[in-house]
CSV table of C-alpha atoms in Angstrom, one decimal:
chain,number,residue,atom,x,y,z
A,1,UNK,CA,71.8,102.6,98.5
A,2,UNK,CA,72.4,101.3,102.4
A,3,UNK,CA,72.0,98.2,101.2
A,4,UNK,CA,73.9,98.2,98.4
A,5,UNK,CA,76.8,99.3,100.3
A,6,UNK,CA,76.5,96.7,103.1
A,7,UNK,CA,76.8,93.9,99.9
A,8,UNK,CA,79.5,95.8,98.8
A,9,UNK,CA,81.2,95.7,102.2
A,10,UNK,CA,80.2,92.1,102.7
A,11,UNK,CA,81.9,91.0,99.4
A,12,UNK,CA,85.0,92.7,100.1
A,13,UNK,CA,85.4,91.0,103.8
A,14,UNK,CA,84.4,87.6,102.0
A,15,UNK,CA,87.1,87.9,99.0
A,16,UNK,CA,89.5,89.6,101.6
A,17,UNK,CA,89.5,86.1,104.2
A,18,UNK,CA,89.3,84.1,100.9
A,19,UNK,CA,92.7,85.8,99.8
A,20,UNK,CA,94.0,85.4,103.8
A,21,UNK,CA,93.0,81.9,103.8
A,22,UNK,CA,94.7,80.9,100.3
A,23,UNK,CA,98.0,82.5,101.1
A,24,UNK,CA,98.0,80.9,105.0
A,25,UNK,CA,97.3,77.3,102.5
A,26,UNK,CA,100.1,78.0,100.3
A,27,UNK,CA,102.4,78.6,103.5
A,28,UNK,CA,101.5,75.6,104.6
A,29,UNK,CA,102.1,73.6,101.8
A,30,UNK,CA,105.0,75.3,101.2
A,31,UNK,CA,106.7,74.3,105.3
A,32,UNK,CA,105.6,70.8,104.8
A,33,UNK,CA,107.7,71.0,101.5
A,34,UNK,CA,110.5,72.4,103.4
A,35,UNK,CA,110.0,70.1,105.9
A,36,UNK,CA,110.4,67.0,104.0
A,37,UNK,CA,112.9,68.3,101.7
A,38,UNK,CA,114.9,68.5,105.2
A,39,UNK,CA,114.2,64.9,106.2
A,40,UNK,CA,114.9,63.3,103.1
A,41,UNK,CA,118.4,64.7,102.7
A,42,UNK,CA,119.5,63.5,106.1
């Protein structure tokens, strides 16, 4: 049962800095957006 837990645990921290490491991608994508958006209109 230990062991299951520690998968478990390990899983969770895996999906968990998955999830963090999507959403800091999307932020990115979404500045560089913003930042070109702002070049191109001046």
């Amino acid at each position: 049962k230990f062991t299951h837990y520690i998968t478990h645990t390990g899983i969770f921290f895996v999906v968990a800095s998955y999830v963090k490491y999507e959403s800091s991608i999307l932020q990115a994508e979404s500045f560089m957006k913003h930042a070109y958006f702002a070049e191109d209109h001046e």
